[in-house]
Short mmCIF file of C-alpha atoms in Angstrom, two decimals:
data_model
loop_
_atom_site.label_atom_id
_atom_site.label_comp_id
_atom_site.label_asym_id
_atom_site.label_seq_id
_atom_site.Cartn_x
_atom_site.Cartn_y
_atom_site.Cartn_z
CA MET J 16 57.02 53.16 195.22
CA LYS J 17 54.69 50.33 193.53
CA ILE J 18 55.13 46.79 194.48
CA HIS J 19 52.33 44.59 193.12
CA PRO J 20 50.92 42.26 196.52
CA ALA J 21 51.83 39.19 194.61
CA SER J 22 55.31 40.17 194.46
CA ASP J 23 57.97 39.29 198.05
CA VAL J 24 60.38 42.16 198.71
CA ASP J 25 62.40 41.61 202.19
CA ARG J 26 62.26 43.96 204.65
CA SER J 27 65.94 45.02 204.49
CA ALA J 28 65.83 45.50 200.63
CA GLU J 29 66.41 49.61 199.78
CA LEU J 30 64.17 50.83 197.52
CA ALA J 31 64.03 54.25 195.94
CA GLU J 32 60.69 55.99 195.67
CA ASP J 33 59.63 55.30 192.07
CA VAL J 34 60.67 51.86 192.13
CA GLU J 35 57.96 50.00 190.28
CA ILE J 36 58.10 46.11 191.05
CA GLY J 37 55.08 43.96 189.14
CA PRO J 38 53.80 40.65 190.02
CA PHE J 39 55.50 37.86 191.67
CA CYS J 40 59.07 39.73 191.99
CA ARG J 41 60.96 38.04 194.99
CA ILE J 42 63.98 40.89 196.11
CA GLY J 43 65.99 39.65 198.75
CA PRO J 44 68.02 41.03 202.01
CA GLY J 45 70.93 43.00 200.74
CA VAL J 46 69.27 44.71 197.27
CA HIS J 47 69.40 48.22 196.59
CA LEU J 48 67.41 49.18 193.83
CA GLY J 49 68.06 52.91 192.82
CA PRO J 50 65.28 55.55 191.25
CA GLY J 51 63.31 54.76 187.79
CA CYS J 52 64.44 50.86 188.14
CA ARG J 53 61.78 48.79 187.46
CA LEU J 54 60.92 45.22 187.26
CA LEU J 55 57.97 43.89 184.96
CA ALA J 56 57.17 40.54 186.44
CA ARG J 57 58.91 36.94 187.75
CA VAL J 58 62.37 39.03 188.25
CA SER J 59 64.12 37.18 190.95
CA ILE J 60 67.44 39.64 192.63
CA THR J 61 68.91 37.72 195.66
CA GLY J 62 71.79 39.93 197.04
CA PRO J 63 74.16 41.89 197.82
CA VAL J 64 73.24 43.34 194.55
CA ARG J 65 73.47 47.55 194.41
CA ALA J 66 71.68 48.67 190.90
CA GLY J 67 71.90 52.29 189.46
CA ARG J 68 69.10 54.07 188.34
CA ASP J 69 66.65 53.19 185.67
CA ASN J 70 67.95 49.71 184.72
CA LEU J 71 64.94 47.35 183.10
CA PHE J 72 64.16 44.02 184.03
CA TYR J 73 61.87 42.06 181.95
CA PRO J 74 60.54 38.47 183.08
CA ASN J 75 62.17 35.83 184.43
CA VAL J 76 65.43 37.18 184.90
CA ALA J 77 67.28 36.39 188.30
CA ILE J 78 70.42 38.59 188.88
CA GLY J 79 72.70 38.00 192.38
CA GLY J 80 72.53 33.65 191.97
CA PRO J 81 75.80 31.43 193.28
CA PRO J 82 78.49 31.23 190.04
CA GLN J 83 77.88 27.99 188.56
CA ASP J 84 81.93 26.74 190.10
CA LEU J 85 82.39 23.75 191.96
CA GLN J 86 83.53 25.90 194.31
CA PRO J 87 80.74 27.92 196.66
CA ALA J 88 80.38 31.88 196.18
CA SER J 89 82.70 34.15 197.78
CA PRO J 90 80.98 35.11 201.67
CA ASP J 91 81.48 38.53 200.62
CA GLY J 92 81.04 38.94 197.19
CA ARG J 93 78.45 41.25 195.75
CA ILE J 94 77.09 42.93 192.40
CA GLU J 95 77.33 46.35 191.27
CA ILE J 96 75.04 47.39 188.31
CA GLY J 97 74.92 50.91 186.72
CA ASP J 98 72.25 53.26 185.31
CA GLY J 99 69.96 52.42 182.34
CA ASN J 100 71.21 48.48 181.83
CA VAL J 101 67.96 46.60 180.06
CA PHE J 102 67.89 42.66 181.25
CA ARG J 103 65.69 40.64 178.63
CA GLU J 104 63.66 37.39 179.47
CA GLY J 105 66.16 35.03 181.62
CA VAL J 106 68.99 36.58 181.61
CA THR J 107 71.26 35.43 184.84
CA VAL J 108 74.07 37.54 186.46
CA HIS J 109 76.02 35.52 188.88
CA ARG J 110 77.88 36.47 192.24
CA PRO J 111 81.41 36.48 192.25
CA LYS J 112 83.58 33.41 193.84
CA ARG J 113 86.59 35.07 194.51
CA PRO J 114 86.60 37.23 198.51
CA GLY J 115 85.93 40.68 198.41
CA GLY J 116 85.02 40.19 194.48
CA VAL J 117 82.22 42.16 192.42
CA THR J 118 80.92 41.13 189.32
CA ARG J 119 80.82 44.08 187.92
CA ILE J 120 78.28 45.83 184.87
CA GLY J 121 78.64 49.31 184.07
CA SER J 122 76.06 51.27 182.48
CA ARG J 123 73.79 51.21 178.84
CA ASN J 124 74.22 47.85 178.38
CA ARG J 125 71.53 45.48 176.47
CA PHE J 126 71.30 41.49 177.87
CA HIS J 127 69.18 40.24 175.61
CA CYS J 128 67.17 37.10 175.76
CA PHE J 129 69.28 34.62 178.02
CA SER J 130 72.06 35.81 177.62
CA HIS J 131 74.88 34.92 181.00
CA VAL J 132 77.51 37.14 183.09
CA GLY J 133 79.17 34.58 184.65
CA HIS J 134 80.73 35.21 188.49
CA ASP J 135 83.53 38.13 188.69
CA SER J 136 82.92 39.03 184.96
CA THR J 137 83.33 42.95 184.23
CA VAL J 138 80.90 44.20 181.44
CA GLY J 139 81.37 47.88 180.49
CA ASN J 140 79.12 50.20 178.75
CA GLY J 141 77.10 50.31 176.11
CA VAL J 142 78.30 46.53 175.62
CA VAL J 143 75.85 44.02 173.26
CA LEU J 144 75.39 40.39 174.80
CA ALA J 145 72.84 39.30 172.14
CA THR J 146 70.31 35.97 172.45
CA TYR J 147 72.25 33.04 174.01
CA ALA J 148 75.48 35.23 174.22
CA VAL J 149 77.35 34.32 177.90
CA LEU J 150 80.09 34.77 179.77
CA GLY J 151 82.43 32.55 181.08
CA GLY J 152 83.81 33.47 184.58
CA HIS J 153 86.47 36.19 185.21
CA THR J 154 85.62 38.14 181.80
CA VAL J 155 86.17 41.69 180.97
CA VAL J 156 84.41 43.19 178.25
CA GLN J 157 85.30 46.67 177.66
CA ASP J 158 83.27 49.30 176.41
CA GLY J 159 81.23 48.97 173.06
CA ALA J 160 82.22 45.61 173.01
CA TRP J 161 79.26 43.32 170.45
CA ILE J 162 78.81 39.78 171.83
CA GLU J 163 76.36 38.10 168.76
CA GLY J 164 73.68 34.76 169.60
CA LEU J 165 75.35 31.51 170.87
CA GLY J 166 78.89 33.36 171.30
CA GLY J 167 80.79 32.87 174.45
CA THR J 168 84.00 33.59 176.16
CA HIS J 169 86.56 31.03 177.70
CA GLN J 170 87.23 31.75 180.91
CA PHE J 171 89.05 34.64 181.90
CA VAL J 172 89.34 36.27 178.10
CA THR J 173 89.13 39.89 177.68
CA VAL J 174 86.91 41.00 174.54
CA GLY J 175 88.10 44.69 174.00
CA ARG J 176 86.76 47.51 172.81
CA ASN J 177 84.28 48.14 170.21
CA SER J 178 84.91 44.38 168.89
CA LEU J 179 82.38 42.78 167.19
CA SER J 180 82.10 38.49 167.87
CA HIS J 181 80.04 37.29 165.28
CA SER J 182 77.35 34.32 166.02
CA HIS J 183 78.60 31.09 167.56
CA VAL J 184 82.12 32.19 168.00
CA PRO J 185 83.49 30.46 170.97
CA LEU J 186 85.84 33.09 172.18
CA THR J 187 88.66 31.10 173.29
CA GLU J 188 91.26 33.88 173.07
CA ASP J 189 91.55 37.83 174.09
CA VAL J 190 89.07 39.99 171.22
CA PRO J 191 91.26 42.99 170.44
CA PRO J 192 89.28 45.87 170.49
CA PHE J 193 88.29 47.29 167.36
CA MET J 194 88.59 44.01 165.08
CA ARG J 195 85.78 41.13 164.30
CA VAL J 196 86.16 38.32 165.01
CA ASP J 197 84.41 35.06 163.29
CA GLY J 198 85.41 31.48 162.05
CA ASN J 199 84.76 27.79 163.82
CA HIS J 200 88.04 28.13 165.47
CA PHE J 201 89.05 31.71 166.80
CA GLN J 202 90.07 33.73 163.88
CA VAL J 203 90.56 38.26 163.54
CA LEU J 204 88.82 38.80 160.31
CA GLY J 205 88.84 42.58 159.74
CA VAL J 206 88.17 46.11 160.97
CA ASN J 207 84.61 46.32 162.90
CA PRO J 208 82.71 47.96 160.31
CA ARG J 209 80.92 50.75 163.19
CA CYS J 210 84.67 51.85 163.46
CA ARG J 211 86.45 50.72 160.33
CA THR J 212 89.33 53.95 159.97
CA GLU J 213 92.45 53.84 157.49
CA ALA J 214 94.45 53.78 160.70
CA LEU J 215 92.40 50.61 161.36
CA GLU J 216 92.69 48.96 158.55
CA ARG J 217 96.18 49.45 157.92
CA ALA J 218 97.24 47.61 161.59
CA TYR J 219 95.17 45.15 160.39
CA ALA J 220 96.68 44.33 157.66
CA THR J 221 100.40 44.76 159.52
CA VAL J 222 99.26 42.10 162.53
CA TRP J 223 96.75 39.82 160.51
CA LYS J 224 97.84 39.89 156.85
CA SER J 225 101.38 40.62 156.34
CA GLY J 226 103.18 37.75 157.77
CA LEU J 227 105.54 39.61 159.32
CA PRO J 228 106.79 37.83 163.11
CA ARG J 229 104.28 39.41 165.80
CA PRO J 230 107.07 41.32 167.75
CA GLU J 231 107.48 43.57 164.78
CA ALA J 232 104.20 44.38 163.65
CA LEU J 233 103.57 45.44 167.18
CA ALA J 234 106.35 47.97 166.98
CA ILE J 235 104.80 49.54 163.52
CA LEU J 236 101.55 49.68 165.26
CA GLU J 237 103.61 51.74 168.67
CA ASN J 238 104.59 54.21 166.35
CA ASP J 239 101.76 54.51 164.57
CA PRO J 240 100.04 58.12 165.22
CA SER J 241 96.74 57.25 165.75
CA PRO J 242 95.76 56.72 169.40
CA GLU J 243 93.64 53.72 168.79
CA VAL J 244 95.95 51.44 166.78
CA ARG J 245 98.64 52.18 169.82
CA GLU J 246 95.80 51.21 172.24
CA LEU J 247 95.00 48.05 169.77
CA ALA J 248 99.05 47.39 170.69
CA ALA J 249 99.44 47.40 173.83
CA PHE J 250 95.87 45.02 174.30
CA LEU J 251 97.75 42.36 171.79
CA ARG J 252 101.04 43.04 174.37
CA ARG J 253 98.98 42.30 177.41
CA SER J 254 97.10 39.35 175.47
CA ALA J 255 100.50 37.87 174.40
CA ALA J 256 102.11 38.09 178.22
CA GLY J 257 98.80 36.25 179.45
CA ARG J 258 98.82 32.46 179.22
CA PHE J 259 96.87 30.60 176.24
CA GLY J 260 96.20 34.65 174.45
CA ARG J 261 94.16 35.34 177.81
CA ALA J 262 95.73 38.50 179.08
CA GLY J 263 93.31 37.83 182.69
CA GLU J 264 95.09 34.42 183.19
CA ALA J 265 97.57 36.11 184.65
CA GLY J 266 95.35 36.83 187.67
CA ARG J 267 94.36 33.27 187.29
CA GLY J 268 94.61 32.10 191.42
CA VAL J 269 94.92 28.02 190.78
CA MET D 16 36.57 29.95 182.82
CA ALA D 17 39.62 28.43 184.40
CA ILE D 18 41.38 30.60 185.91
CA HIS D 19 43.93 30.10 189.02
CA PRO D 20 43.59 32.39 192.09
CA SER D 21 46.84 32.94 192.14
CA ALA D 22 47.20 34.45 188.92
CA VAL D 23 47.04 37.91 187.48
CA VAL D 24 44.51 38.65 184.64
CA GLU D 25 44.58 42.63 184.54
CA PRO D 26 41.20 44.03 183.51
CA GLY D 27 41.01 44.57 179.83
CA ALA D 28 42.19 41.35 178.91
CA VAL D 29 40.18 39.40 176.64
CA VAL D 30 39.78 35.69 177.80
CA ASP D 31 37.40 32.96 176.72
CA PRO D 32 35.41 30.91 178.70
CA THR D 33 36.82 27.98 177.49
CA ALA D 34 40.56 28.57 177.94
CA GLU D 35 42.62 28.00 181.30
CA ILE D 36 45.17 30.03 182.56
CA GLY D 37 47.52 28.46 185.26
CA PRO D 38 48.92 29.50 188.36
CA TRP D 39 51.26 32.74 188.65
CA CYS D 40 50.29 33.47 185.22
CA TYR D 41 50.20 37.08 183.96
CA VAL D 42 48.32 37.92 181.36
CA GLY D 43 48.24 41.71 180.49
CA PRO D 44 45.61 44.64 179.47
CA LYS D 45 45.48 44.20 175.83
CA VAL D 46 45.52 40.79 175.33
CA ARG D 47 43.28 38.20 173.81
CA ILE D 48 43.06 34.34 174.26
CA GLY D 49 40.62 31.99 172.30
CA PRO D 50 38.83 28.95 173.35
CA GLY D 51 40.44 26.03 174.25
CA THR D 52 44.24 27.72 174.30
CA ARG D 53 45.88 25.98 178.41
CA LEU D 54 48.56 28.44 180.04
CA LEU D 55 49.72 25.66 182.17
CA HIS D 56 51.96 28.00 184.93
CA SER D 57 53.89 31.27 185.60
CA VAL D 58 53.96 32.26 181.57
CA THR D 59 53.58 36.16 180.82
CA LEU D 60 51.91 37.33 177.96
CA LEU D 61 52.14 41.39 177.10
CA GLY D 62 51.45 43.26 174.55
CA ARG D 63 49.11 43.31 172.21
CA THR D 64 49.29 39.59 171.94
CA THR D 65 46.06 37.52 171.00
CA LEU D 66 46.17 33.68 170.60
CA GLY D 67 43.69 32.03 169.07
CA ALA D 68 42.43 28.63 170.03
CA ARG D 69 43.99 25.45 171.08
CA ASN D 70 46.82 26.53 171.80
CA VAL D 71 49.10 25.78 175.27
CA VAL D 72 52.08 27.40 176.56
CA HIS D 73 54.53 26.02 178.94
CA PRO D 74 55.64 27.65 181.83
CA TYR D 75 58.28 30.60 181.74
CA ALA D 76 57.71 31.57 178.38
CA VAL D 77 57.23 35.22 177.44
CA ILE D 78 54.60 36.90 174.17
CA GLY D 79 54.27 39.41 173.21
CA GLY D 80 57.67 41.41 175.05
CA ASP D 81 59.07 45.06 173.62
CA PRO D 82 61.62 44.19 170.56
CA GLN D 83 65.14 43.77 171.11
CA ASP D 84 65.87 46.63 168.49
CA LEU D 85 66.71 50.39 168.27
CA LYS D 86 64.30 51.47 165.69
CA PHE D 87 60.88 50.21 168.26
CA ARG D 88 60.01 53.50 170.04
CA GLY D 89 57.37 52.14 171.99
CA GLU D 90 54.90 51.98 169.88
CA ASP D 91 51.79 49.74 170.45
CA SER D 92 52.76 47.01 168.02
CA VAL D 93 51.20 43.00 167.45
CA THR D 94 51.89 39.58 168.09
CA LEU D 95 49.11 37.58 166.57
CA ILE D 96 49.49 33.47 167.15
CA GLY D 97 46.80 31.09 165.39
CA ASP D 98 45.78 27.75 166.40
CA ASP D 99 46.80 24.59 167.86
CA ASN D 100 50.43 25.92 168.31
CA VAL D 101 52.67 24.02 171.07
CA LEU D 102 54.79 26.66 172.64
CA ARG D 103 57.26 24.98 175.45
CA GLU D 104 59.60 26.21 178.02
CA GLY D 105 61.17 29.29 178.37
CA LEU D 106 60.01 30.54 174.61
CA THR D 107 60.46 34.06 174.18
CA VAL D 108 58.27 35.98 171.28
CA HIS D 109 58.57 39.83 170.58
CA LYS D 110 55.82 42.07 169.03
CA GLY D 111 56.65 43.88 165.69
CA THR D 112 58.17 47.18 165.10
CA LEU D 113 56.11 49.92 163.38
CA LEU D 114 58.81 50.12 160.84
CA GLY D 115 59.02 46.39 160.12
CA GLY D 116 55.13 46.15 159.10
CA GLY D 117 53.50 46.39 163.10
CA LYS D 118 53.64 42.50 163.68
CA THR D 119 54.91 39.09 165.06
CA VAL D 120 52.92 36.41 163.64
CA ILE D 121 53.06 32.84 163.75
CA GLY D 122 50.28 30.35 162.25
CA ASN D 123 48.65 27.03 162.77
CA ARG D 124 49.92 23.81 164.31
CA ASN D 125 53.78 24.97 164.96
CA TYR D 126 55.73 23.30 167.20
CA LEU D 127 57.84 25.73 169.23
CA MET D 128 60.80 24.01 172.05
CA ALA D 129 62.09 25.07 174.79
CA GLY D 130 64.14 28.31 174.62
CA VAL D 131 63.20 29.05 171.16
CA HIS D 132 63.37 32.91 169.90
CA VAL D 133 61.23 34.40 167.56
CA ALA D 134 62.37 38.34 167.53
CA HIS D 135 60.70 41.04 166.25
CA ASP D 136 58.03 41.43 162.37
CA SER D 137 59.48 37.26 161.65
CA ILE D 138 56.33 35.50 160.34
CA ILE D 139 56.04 31.56 160.93
CA GLU D 140 53.29 29.99 158.46
CA ASP D 141 51.91 26.48 159.49
CA GLN D 142 52.79 23.21 160.36
CA CYS D 143 56.47 24.03 161.28
CA ILE D 144 58.92 23.28 163.76
CA LEU D 145 61.35 25.11 165.22
CA ALA D 146 63.85 22.92 168.28
CA ASN D 147 65.68 24.04 171.77
CA ALA D 148 67.12 27.35 171.65
CA ALA D 149 66.67 27.77 167.57
CA MET D 150 66.26 31.95 167.09
CA LEU D 151 65.10 34.32 164.44
CA ALA D 152 66.58 37.77 163.77
CA GLY D 153 64.10 40.52 163.18
CA HIS D 154 61.92 40.17 160.08
CA VAL D 155 62.75 36.46 159.26
CA LYS D 156 59.45 34.57 157.45
CA VAL D 157 59.77 30.94 157.79
CA GLU D 158 57.64 29.18 155.25
CA PHE D 159 55.18 25.94 155.88
CA GLY D 160 56.50 22.83 156.89
CA ALA D 161 59.93 24.09 157.60
CA ILE D 162 61.77 22.65 160.56
CA ILE D 163 64.59 24.34 161.91
CA SER D 164 67.13 22.14 164.50
CA GLY D 165 68.25 23.33 167.80
CA MET D 166 70.78 26.26 168.26
CA VAL D 167 70.24 27.42 165.03
CA ALA D 168 70.62 31.01 164.74
CA VAL D 169 68.62 32.97 161.46
CA HIS D 170 69.89 36.54 160.64
CA HIS D 171 67.16 38.98 159.67
CA PHE D 172 65.12 38.84 156.62
CA VAL D 173 65.93 35.24 155.89
CA THR D 174 63.45 33.25 154.62
CA ILE D 175 63.77 29.57 155.39
CA GLY D 176 61.37 28.22 152.32
CA ARG D 177 58.25 25.13 152.58
CA PHE D 178 59.27 22.37 153.63
CA ALA D 179 63.16 22.95 154.28
CA PHE D 180 65.16 21.13 157.31
CA ILE D 181 68.02 23.54 158.75
CA GLY D 182 70.73 21.26 160.55
CA GLY D 183 71.91 21.68 164.13
CA VAL D 184 74.00 24.54 165.71
CA SER D 185 74.17 26.02 161.78
CA ARG D 186 74.47 29.81 161.18
CA ILE D 187 72.30 30.34 158.57
CA ASN D 188 72.88 34.12 156.49
CA ARG D 189 71.61 33.42 153.66
CA ASP D 190 67.69 32.16 152.14
CA CYS D 191 67.33 28.12 153.03
CA PRO D 192 65.80 27.12 149.38
CA PRO D 193 61.86 24.84 149.84
CA PHE D 194 62.82 21.27 149.91
CA MET D 195 66.32 21.59 150.77
CA ILE D 196 68.59 20.38 153.89
CA THR D 197 70.80 23.68 154.44
CA GLN D 198 73.48 22.97 157.56
CA GLY D 199 76.46 24.17 158.83
CA PHE D 200 79.18 27.20 159.84
CA ALA D 201 78.44 28.73 156.74
CA GLY D 202 74.96 27.47 155.97
CA GLU D 203 75.62 25.20 152.98
CA VAL D 204 72.76 23.35 150.84
CA ARG D 205 73.45 19.73 151.36
CA GLY D 206 70.95 18.15 149.64
CA VAL D 207 67.47 16.98 149.15
CA ASN D 208 65.16 16.40 152.66
CA SER D 209 63.87 13.59 151.15
CA VAL D 210 62.93 11.56 154.30
CA GLY D 211 60.93 14.78 155.66
CA LEU D 212 59.24 14.98 152.38
CA ARG D 213 58.39 11.38 152.34
CA ARG D 214 56.74 11.91 155.50
CA ARG D 215 54.79 14.57 154.42
CA GLY D 216 53.54 12.26 151.35
CA PHE D 217 55.52 13.68 148.62
CA LYS D 218 55.58 11.06 145.92
CA PRO D 219 58.31 9.57 144.68
CA GLU D 220 58.84 11.09 141.09
CA VAL D 221 58.26 14.49 142.60
CA ILE D 222 62.08 13.71 145.67
CA ASN D 223 63.56 12.60 142.07
CA ALA D 224 63.15 15.96 140.17
CA LEU D 225 64.16 17.62 143.28
CA ARG D 226 67.37 15.33 143.28
CA GLU D 227 68.32 15.97 140.32
CA ALA D 228 67.45 19.84 140.50
CA HIS D 229 70.03 19.66 143.60
CA ARG D 230 72.32 17.94 141.93
CA MET D 231 72.04 20.21 138.29
CA ILE D 232 72.27 23.38 140.88
CA TRP D 233 74.58 22.49 143.26
CA ARG D 234 76.92 19.75 142.08
CA SER D 235 76.79 20.09 138.43
CA GLY D 236 79.34 23.06 138.24
CA LEU D 237 77.01 24.65 135.74
CA PRO D 238 76.56 28.46 136.24
CA LYS D 239 73.48 28.45 137.88
CA PRO D 240 71.58 30.57 135.54
CA ASP D 241 72.24 27.62 132.75
CA ALA D 242 70.94 25.31 135.40
CA LEU D 243 67.81 27.10 136.16
CA ALA D 244 67.38 27.40 132.58
CA GLU D 245 67.83 23.19 132.19
CA LEU D 246 65.75 22.73 134.66
CA GLU D 247 62.77 24.57 133.31
CA ARG D 248 63.41 22.93 129.86
CA ARG D 249 63.29 19.53 131.79
CA PHE D 250 60.31 19.67 134.28
CA PRO D 251 58.20 22.74 133.10
CA GLU D 252 55.14 20.90 134.88
CA MET D 253 56.33 19.71 137.62
CA GLU D 254 55.48 22.54 140.84
CA GLU D 255 58.29 22.16 143.61
CA VAL D 256 60.69 22.50 140.82
CA ARG D 257 59.17 25.77 139.72
CA LEU D 258 58.39 26.82 143.27
CA LEU D 259 62.43 25.72 143.76
CA ILE D 260 63.40 27.70 141.53
CA SER D 261 61.53 31.00 141.54
CA PHE D 262 62.66 30.94 145.23
CA LEU D 263 66.37 30.90 144.09
CA LYS D 264 65.78 33.71 141.88
CA ALA D 265 64.34 35.83 144.51
CA SER D 266 67.29 35.28 146.82
CA ASP D 267 69.74 36.02 144.56
CA ARG D 268 67.81 39.67 143.40
CA GLY D 269 67.91 40.09 147.19
CA ARG D 270 70.57 42.09 149.00
CA LEU D 271 73.17 39.25 150.63
CA GLY D 272 71.52 36.66 149.02
CA ARG D 273 68.10 37.42 151.01
CA ALA D 274 65.30 38.25 149.03
CA ARG D 275 63.22 40.22 152.17
CA GLU D 276 66.04 42.74 152.98
CA ALA D 277 64.13 44.72 149.95
CA LEU D 278 62.09 45.13 153.38
CA ARG D 279 64.29 46.69 154.99
CA THR D 280 64.27 50.86 155.79
CA THR D 281 67.26 51.56 157.60
CA PRO D 282 70.62 51.30 155.78
CA ALA D 283 72.12 48.66 156.36
CA VAL D 284 75.64 49.83 159.07
CA ALA D 285 74.75 52.99 159.92
CA GLU D 286 71.40 51.47 161.84
CA PRO D 287 74.10 48.86 163.63
CA GLU D 288 71.30 47.02 165.19
CA ALA D 289 70.39 45.59 161.64
CA GLU D 290 73.36 43.92 161.12
CA LEU D 291 73.18 42.39 164.69
CA LEU D 292 71.71 39.01 165.50
CA GLU D 293 69.58 38.79 168.07
#
């Protein structure tokens, strides 16, 4: 374990053998860092935070601050982080507000400079938040989704698997999986070029181009042989059931 | 040499005796700092970063960090910063990638405001201004005297022309012509940057010629090649108009309206990061 003498590490923090901590870091009580984690410099981690293996923290990252919310942080909330994530300069991750809540980050995600994970949010695996992309509270980001620079989610939004949200787009509704959203106002503009298939192109045309009423379009999708198209249909049904096109609204307390 | 006792300057760093390093700064082992440059406090300098003379770097700036790019393989690439720049709070500058030319460059007398992001292999020439949270994706070139307003995102491989002005919260996907105002969600040319040009001492006849050029190219409805040919005929001696025309031709030759796309070494879609605005 290499801890720079200019850093302040609480005695109760649990650090794996080969953790590296550069200068001017502050590690509070209740922090657990798995093997291979590296904190380059000036990183602040305030517990309770549990991070797995091989996470890389660049300067000025702050993990574990209280939620940016008028209500206080939950006294028993915590942050859980998987393996192999990269947190670039100035990234912030906030503690939950819900009692017993968890702000959860999976594995192999890349958080670019100044991106933000709000309280009670859940980030899956292989997600990219580009520079200044921000997640409002209670956001769910499914595996492989990308949010480009300066994009942001409303609270309680679900960002679907392998979706692509272009820069500056305010994500006020759930982002359908495998799709690409863009526009001054939220608009689904096509299939994400990274996962373009004939079946998904067909599904996109059925839902967003055909002019069919949404229930009829979804009925067609649900009988499609492609599992991805059926996943898209189930996602859209859940979003429609929530308020304002956000499935997560169903779990909203107040 | 004024180095605050709480600052960490790694062995190997070359710091000019007249440079100042404030409290809690971190200066990596391959960094070079020129005369009169001041790091106010809590500045982090990483990698093979060179700062010239009389730069002022404000707190929480991180310069020379690794590129946010999938084609980066840990190479020891370079960040070069010239003289007399002001680099404000929380700014991030990333070093280059081997495939992208290996260096990120900031010239002289630029003003980069709080939270600005300069990604790998980008080049900023001299006397440019980038306002708060403006960000350049990789391989971008900002030419002499250009101004980029707050929260503007500039796509990979874009060129911002000389004395161009980019309006706030714009998305820039294509090259921005010199001397013009470009603004909006779709990054459209709005008019001549006449205020900026006047402040920089351009003569009224030059500004009027550029106004005429703007009208012919973007407002007349003429096909662009015809408009450019007509301008060449009418203003054969006007250097600024010639520069505008050659810039537009280069952009149109490039893929997707970006002349610098020719520098792309990785396929646009198969390399997913290439399409991602950082």
